PDB file of C-alpha atoms in Angstrom:
ATOM      1  CA  LEU A   1      -2.923   0.426  23.332  1.00 63.00           C
ATOM      2  CA  LEU A   2      -6.502  -0.227  22.192  1.00 61.00           C
ATOM      3  CA  ASP A   3      -7.708   2.591  24.464  1.00 64.00           C
ATOM      4  CA  PHE A   4      -5.058   4.919  23.031  1.00 61.00           C
ATOM      5  CA  MET A   5      -6.135   4.109  19.474  1.00 60.00           C
ATOM      6  CA  VAL A   6      -9.705   5.246  20.161  1.00 62.00           C
ATOM      7  CA  GLU A   7      -8.523   8.820  19.603  1.00 65.00           C
ATOM      8  CA  GLN A   8      -6.423   8.007  16.506  1.00 63.00           C
ATOM      9  CA  LYS A   9      -7.816   8.092  12.958  1.00 64.00           C
ATOM     10  CA  LEU A  10      -4.529   6.951  11.413  1.00 62.00           C
ATOM     11  CA  ALA A  11      -1.960   4.845  13.250  1.00 61.00           C
ATOM     12  CA  ALA A  12       1.036   2.677  12.404  1.00 66.00           C
ATOM     13  CA  ILE A  13       2.328   0.198  14.945  1.00 67.00           C
ATOM     14  CA  ARG A  14       5.642  -1.525  14.463  1.00 69.00           C
ATOM     15  CA  GLY A  15       6.823  -4.536  16.366  1.00 64.00           C
ATOM     16  CA  VAL A  16       8.918  -7.641  16.027  1.00 65.00           C
ATOM     17  CA  ALA A  17       7.600 -11.109  15.263  1.00 75.00           C
ATOM     18  CA  GLY A  18       5.645 -12.549  18.179  1.00 70.00           C
ATOM     19  CA  SER A  19       4.966  -9.192  19.830  1.00 71.00           C
ATOM     20  CA  GLY A  20       1.193  -9.454  19.353  1.00 70.00           C
ATOM     21  CA  LYS A  21       0.670  -7.144  16.373  1.00 78.00           C
ATOM     22  CA  THR A  22      -1.783  -9.443  14.613  1.00 81.00           C
ATOM     23  CA  ILE A  23      -3.744 -10.081  17.826  1.00 82.00           C
ATOM     24  CA  LEU A  24      -3.905  -6.318  18.441  1.00 81.00           C
ATOM     25  CA  ALA A  25      -5.053  -5.661  14.872  1.00 82.00           C
ATOM     26  CA  LEU A  26      -7.658  -8.408  15.141  1.00 88.00           C
ATOM     27  CA  ALA A  27      -8.954  -7.005  18.442  1.00 85.00           C
ATOM     28  CA  LYS A  28      -9.238  -3.532  16.891  1.00 85.00           C
ATOM     29  CA  ALA A  29     -11.089  -4.931  13.862  1.00 87.00           C
ATOM     30  CA  GLN A  30     -13.560  -6.787  16.085  1.00 88.00           C
ATOM     31  CA  GLU A  31     -14.079  -3.726  18.264  1.00 86.00           C
ATOM     32  CA  MET A  32     -14.882  -1.551  15.243  1.00 86.00           C
ATOM     33  CA  ALA A  33     -17.185  -4.166  13.680  1.00 90.00           C
ATOM     34  CA  ARG A  34     -19.093  -4.638  16.953  1.00 88.00           C
ATOM     35  CA  LYS A  35     -19.659  -0.874  17.093  1.00 88.00           C
ATOM     36  CA  GLY A  36     -21.370  -1.154  13.718  1.00 90.00           C
ATOM     37  CA  PHE A  37     -18.526   0.148  11.579  1.00 89.00           C
ATOM     38  CA  ARG A  38     -17.980  -1.547   8.227  1.00 92.00           C
ATOM     39  CA  THR A  39     -14.464  -2.843   8.781  1.00 91.00           C
ATOM     40  CA  LEU A  40     -11.830  -4.352   6.493  1.00 94.00           C
ATOM     41  CA  PHE A  41      -9.073  -6.517   7.954  1.00 93.00           C
ATOM     42  CA  LEU A  42      -6.517  -6.742   5.173  1.00 93.00           C
ATOM     43  CA  CYS A  43      -3.340  -8.790   5.124  1.00 91.00           C
ATOM     44  CA  TYR A  44      -0.846  -9.850   2.498  1.00 89.00           C
ATOM     45  CA  ASN A  45      -0.914 -13.622   2.484  1.00 86.00           C
ATOM     46  CA  LYS A  46      -3.776 -16.050   2.049  1.00 89.00           C
ATOM     47  CA  PRO A  47      -2.850 -18.441   4.921  1.00 89.00           C
ATOM     48  CA  LEU A  48      -3.070 -15.565   7.435  1.00 86.00           C
ATOM     49  CA  LYS A  49      -6.415 -14.495   5.942  1.00 90.00           C
ATOM     50  CA  GLU A  50      -7.740 -18.025   6.396  1.00 90.00           C
ATOM     51  CA  TRP A  51      -6.444 -18.216   9.977  1.00 88.00           C
ATOM     52  CA  ILE A  52      -8.081 -14.869  10.841  1.00 86.00           C
ATOM     53  CA  GLU A  53     -11.405 -16.006   9.388  1.00 88.00           C
ATOM     54  CA  LYS A  54     -11.342 -19.149  11.544  1.00 87.00           C
ATOM     55  CA  ALA A  55     -10.352 -17.200  14.668  1.00 84.00           C
ATOM     56  CA  LEU A  56     -13.210 -14.701  14.440  1.00 81.00           C
ATOM     57  CA  PRO A  57     -16.302 -15.098  16.590  1.00 78.00           C
ATOM     58  CA  ASP A  58     -19.659 -14.990  14.827  1.00 74.00           C
ATOM     59  CA  ASP A  59     -20.706 -11.660  16.336  1.00 72.00           C
ATOM     60  CA  THR A  60     -18.779  -9.624  13.751  1.00 66.00           C
ATOM     61  CA  GLU A  61     -20.423 -11.136  10.674  1.00 68.00           C
ATOM     62  CA  GLY A  62     -21.768  -8.571   8.290  1.00 82.00           C
ATOM     63  CA  ASN A  63     -19.572  -5.724   9.519  1.00 90.00           C
ATOM     64  CA  LEU A  64     -16.131  -7.319   9.180  1.00 92.00           C
ATOM     65  CA  VAL A  65     -14.560  -8.296   5.868  1.00 93.00           C
ATOM     66  CA  VAL A  66     -11.302 -10.255   5.982  1.00 94.00           C
ATOM     67  CA  ASP A  67      -9.219 -10.457   2.833  1.00 94.00           C
ATOM     68  CA  ASN A  68      -5.724 -10.437   1.460  1.00 94.00           C
ATOM     69  CA  TYR A  69      -4.640  -7.659  -0.902  1.00 92.00           C
ATOM     70  CA  HIS A  70      -4.762  -9.801  -4.026  1.00 89.00           C
ATOM     71  CA  GLY A  71      -8.209 -11.145  -3.141  1.00 93.00           C
ATOM     72  CA  LEU A  72      -9.543  -7.659  -2.442  1.00 94.00           C
ATOM     73  CA  VAL A  73      -8.381  -6.405  -5.835  1.00 93.00           C
ATOM     74  CA  ALA A  74      -9.864  -9.443  -7.594  1.00 92.00           C
ATOM     75  CA  ASP A  75     -13.187  -9.149  -5.731  1.00 93.00           C
ATOM     76  CA  LEU A  76     -13.731  -5.424  -6.243  1.00 94.00           C
ATOM     77  CA  THR A  77     -12.632  -5.403  -9.885  1.00 94.00           C
ATOM     78  CA  PHE A  78     -15.052  -8.281 -10.532  1.00 94.00           C
ATOM     79  CA  LYS A  79     -17.917  -6.396  -8.847  1.00 94.00           C
ATOM     80  CA  ALA A  80     -17.098  -3.245 -10.821  1.00 94.00           C
ATOM     81  CA  LYS A  81     -16.611  -5.139 -14.097  1.00 94.00           C
ATOM     82  CA  VAL A  82     -13.116  -3.661 -14.411  1.00 93.00           C
ATOM     83  CA  SER A  83     -10.679  -5.586 -16.593  1.00 88.00           C
ATOM     84  CA  PHE A  84      -8.396  -7.592 -14.342  1.00 81.00           C
ATOM     85  CA  ARG A  85      -6.006 -10.043 -15.960  1.00 77.00           C
ATOM     86  CA  PRO A  86      -2.842 -11.017 -14.133  1.00 71.00           C
ATOM     87  CA  GLU A  87      -0.213 -12.023 -16.665  1.00 67.00           C
ATOM     88  CA  LYS A  88       1.535 -15.355 -16.471  1.00 67.00           C
ATOM     89  CA  GLY A  89       5.268 -15.519 -15.885  1.00 60.00           C
ATOM     90  CA  LYS A  90       7.121 -14.568 -12.730  1.00 57.00           C
ATOM     91  CA  LYS A  91       8.416 -11.158 -13.864  1.00 60.00           C
ATOM     92  CA  ARG A  92       5.177 -10.120 -15.584  1.00 61.00           C
ATOM     93  CA  ASP A  93       3.122 -11.276 -12.607  1.00 74.00           C
ATOM     94  CA  LYS A  94       5.263  -9.164 -10.250  1.00 74.00           C
ATOM     95  CA  VAL A  95       4.873  -6.086 -12.470  1.00 78.00           C
ATOM     96  CA  PHE A  96       1.128  -6.654 -12.690  1.00 82.00           C
ATOM     97  CA  TRP A  97       0.622  -6.884  -8.913  1.00 81.00           C
ATOM     98  CA  GLU A  98       2.941  -4.014  -8.065  1.00 82.00           C
ATOM     99  CA  GLU A  99       1.832  -1.574 -10.757  1.00 84.00           C
ATOM    100  CA  LYS A 100      -1.328  -2.566 -12.619  1.00 88.00           C
ATOM    101  CA  ALA A 101      -3.373  -4.078  -9.764  1.00 89.00           C
ATOM    102  CA  PRO A 102      -3.502  -0.833  -7.726  1.00 91.00           C
ATOM    103  CA  GLU A 103      -4.677   0.998 -10.856  1.00 92.00           C
ATOM    104  CA  CYS A 104      -7.396  -1.628 -11.375  1.00 92.00           C
ATOM    105  CA  LEU A 105      -8.437  -1.300  -7.726  1.00 92.00           C
ATOM    106  CA  GLU A 106      -8.650   2.471  -7.988  1.00 92.00           C
ATOM    107  CA  GLU A 107     -10.739   2.203 -11.146  1.00 94.00           C
ATOM    108  CA  ALA A 108     -13.039  -0.282  -9.409  1.00 94.00           C
ATOM    109  CA  LEU A 109     -13.452   2.007  -6.390  1.00 93.00           C
ATOM    110  CA  MET A 110     -14.462   4.910  -8.620  1.00 92.00           C
ATOM    111  CA  ALA A 111     -16.998   2.730 -10.455  1.00 94.00           C
ATOM    112  CA  LEU A 112     -18.500   1.159  -7.327  1.00 93.00           C
ATOM    113  CA  GLY A 113     -19.094   4.253  -5.244  1.00 84.00           C
ATOM    114  CA  ASP A 114     -19.116   4.914  -1.523  1.00 87.00           C
ATOM    115  CA  GLU A 115     -21.211   1.898  -0.513  1.00 86.00           C
ATOM    116  CA  HIS A 116     -18.142  -0.294  -1.084  1.00 89.00           C
ATOM    117  CA  LYS A 117     -15.901   1.812   1.126  1.00 90.00           C
ATOM    118  CA  PHE A 118     -15.069   0.984   4.727  1.00 93.00           C
ATOM    119  CA  ASP A 119     -15.368   2.903   7.979  1.00 91.00           C
ATOM    120  CA  ALA A 120     -12.208   1.243   9.259  1.00 88.00           C
ATOM    121  CA  VAL A 121      -9.302  -0.423   7.467  1.00 91.00           C
ATOM    122  CA  ILE A 122      -6.892  -2.542   9.492  1.00 90.00           C
ATOM    123  CA  VAL A 123      -3.758  -3.685   7.628  1.00 90.00           C
ATOM    124  CA  ASP A 124      -1.644  -6.514   9.002  1.00 89.00           C
ATOM    125  CA  GLU A 125       1.744  -7.405   7.494  1.00 85.00           C
ATOM    126  CA  GLY A 126       2.064  -3.835   6.265  1.00 81.00           C
ATOM    127  CA  GLN A 127       5.749  -4.345   5.560  1.00 81.00           C
ATOM    128  CA  ASP A 128       4.773  -6.529   2.581  1.00 82.00           C
ATOM    129  CA  PHE A 129       2.591  -3.903   0.903  1.00 80.00           C
ATOM    130  CA  MET A 130       4.089  -2.006  -2.030  1.00 83.00           C
ATOM    131  CA  PRO A 131       4.542   1.768  -1.626  1.00 80.00           C
ATOM    132  CA  HIS A 132       1.958   2.819  -4.234  1.00 80.00           C
ATOM    133  CA  TRP A 133      -0.702   0.510  -2.797  1.00 85.00           C
ATOM    134  CA  TRP A 134      -1.132   2.877   0.164  1.00 81.00           C
ATOM    135  CA  SER A 135      -2.661   5.807  -1.710  1.00 83.00           C
ATOM    136  CA  VAL A 136      -5.312   3.505  -3.210  1.00 87.00           C
ATOM    137  CA  LEU A 137      -5.973   1.795   0.138  1.00 87.00           C
ATOM    138  CA  ARG A 138      -6.632   5.201   1.676  1.00 86.00           C
ATOM    139  CA  LYS A 139      -9.350   5.673  -0.939  1.00 89.00           C
ATOM    140  CA  ILE A 140     -11.111   2.481   0.162  1.00 90.00           C
ATOM    141  CA  CYS A 141     -11.595   4.100   3.565  1.00 87.00           C
ATOM    142  CA  ASN A 142     -14.412   6.623   4.083  1.00 82.00           C
ATOM    143  CA  LYS A 143     -13.275  10.211   4.552  1.00 75.00           C
ATOM    144  CA  LYS A 144     -14.063  10.023   8.261  1.00 77.00           C
ATOM    145  CA  GLY A 145     -12.803   6.452   8.512  1.00 78.00           C
ATOM    146  CA  GLU A 146      -9.920   5.033  10.486  1.00 78.00           C
ATOM    147  CA  MET A 147      -6.803   3.221   9.316  1.00 74.00           C
ATOM    148  CA  LEU A 148      -4.460   1.086  11.376  1.00 75.00           C
ATOM    149  CA  LEU A 149      -1.293  -0.439   9.998  1.00 77.00           C
ATOM    150  CA  VAL A 150       0.718  -3.045  11.887  1.00 67.00           C
ATOM    151  CA  ALA A 151       4.080  -4.124  10.533  1.00 69.00           C
ATOM    152  CA  ASP A 152       7.431  -5.653  11.333  1.00 68.00           C
ATOM    153  CA  ALA A 153      10.288  -3.635   9.853  1.00 63.00           C
ATOM    154  CA  THR A 154      12.684  -6.515  10.547  1.00 59.00           C
ATOM    155  CA  GLN A 155      10.706  -8.642   8.071  1.00 55.00           C
ATOM    156  CA  ASP A 156      10.608  -5.967   5.365  1.00 52.00           C
ATOM    157  CA  ILE A 157      11.805  -8.205   2.535  1.00 50.00           C
ATOM    158  CA  TYR A 158      10.503  -5.818  -0.161  1.00 55.00           C
ATOM    159  CA  ASP A 159      12.274  -2.798   1.425  1.00 54.00           C
ATOM    160  CA  THR A 160       9.074  -0.745   1.690  1.00 57.00           C
ATOM    161  CA  ALA A 161       9.257   0.435   5.319  1.00 52.00           C
ATOM    162  CA  LYS A 162       9.805   4.097   4.524  1.00 53.00           C
ATOM    163  CA  SER A 163       6.697   4.138   2.317  1.00 52.00           C
ATOM    164  CA  TRP A 164       4.408   3.641   5.317  1.00 50.00           C
ATOM    165  CA  THR A 165       4.688   7.287   6.210  1.00 48.00           C
ATOM    166  CA  ASP A 166       5.617   8.732   2.799  1.00 47.00           C
ATOM    167  CA  GLU A 167       2.248   8.215   1.085  1.00 43.00           C
TER     168      GLU A 167
END
């Protein structure tokens, strides 16, 4: 599958839990980083981010950034000095992350310029990403860059599976 993906600029791979999606995504991220491509491995939850960081060998340092979506938004808005204030309260927090955060990220990307974009973006746990996050995530990737999404439609608790190909 890694050999097949060499020819693909945009790919989505679906599989059930335990089928090796995360390992595949991690292997692709390492491969791209070792080739000198600035690579982003993005996931949804912080525990997976921390596990990925521990699992990585040292030879990808500098070219591979590992983050979760919320951390990426916070980091780039901070660098761009874009107002970023999640509201307290469960309902307001949900609205902020689903609607306002992608707008903040897009504003940050416009302010920061191309040096903060990536040559490759690998998204794990894609089923947890909100539909309108995808258009902004495509903007974080260079025009000639590659994107890989891995997801498990059977764990699509936010009912976003159809958005993977709609955006």
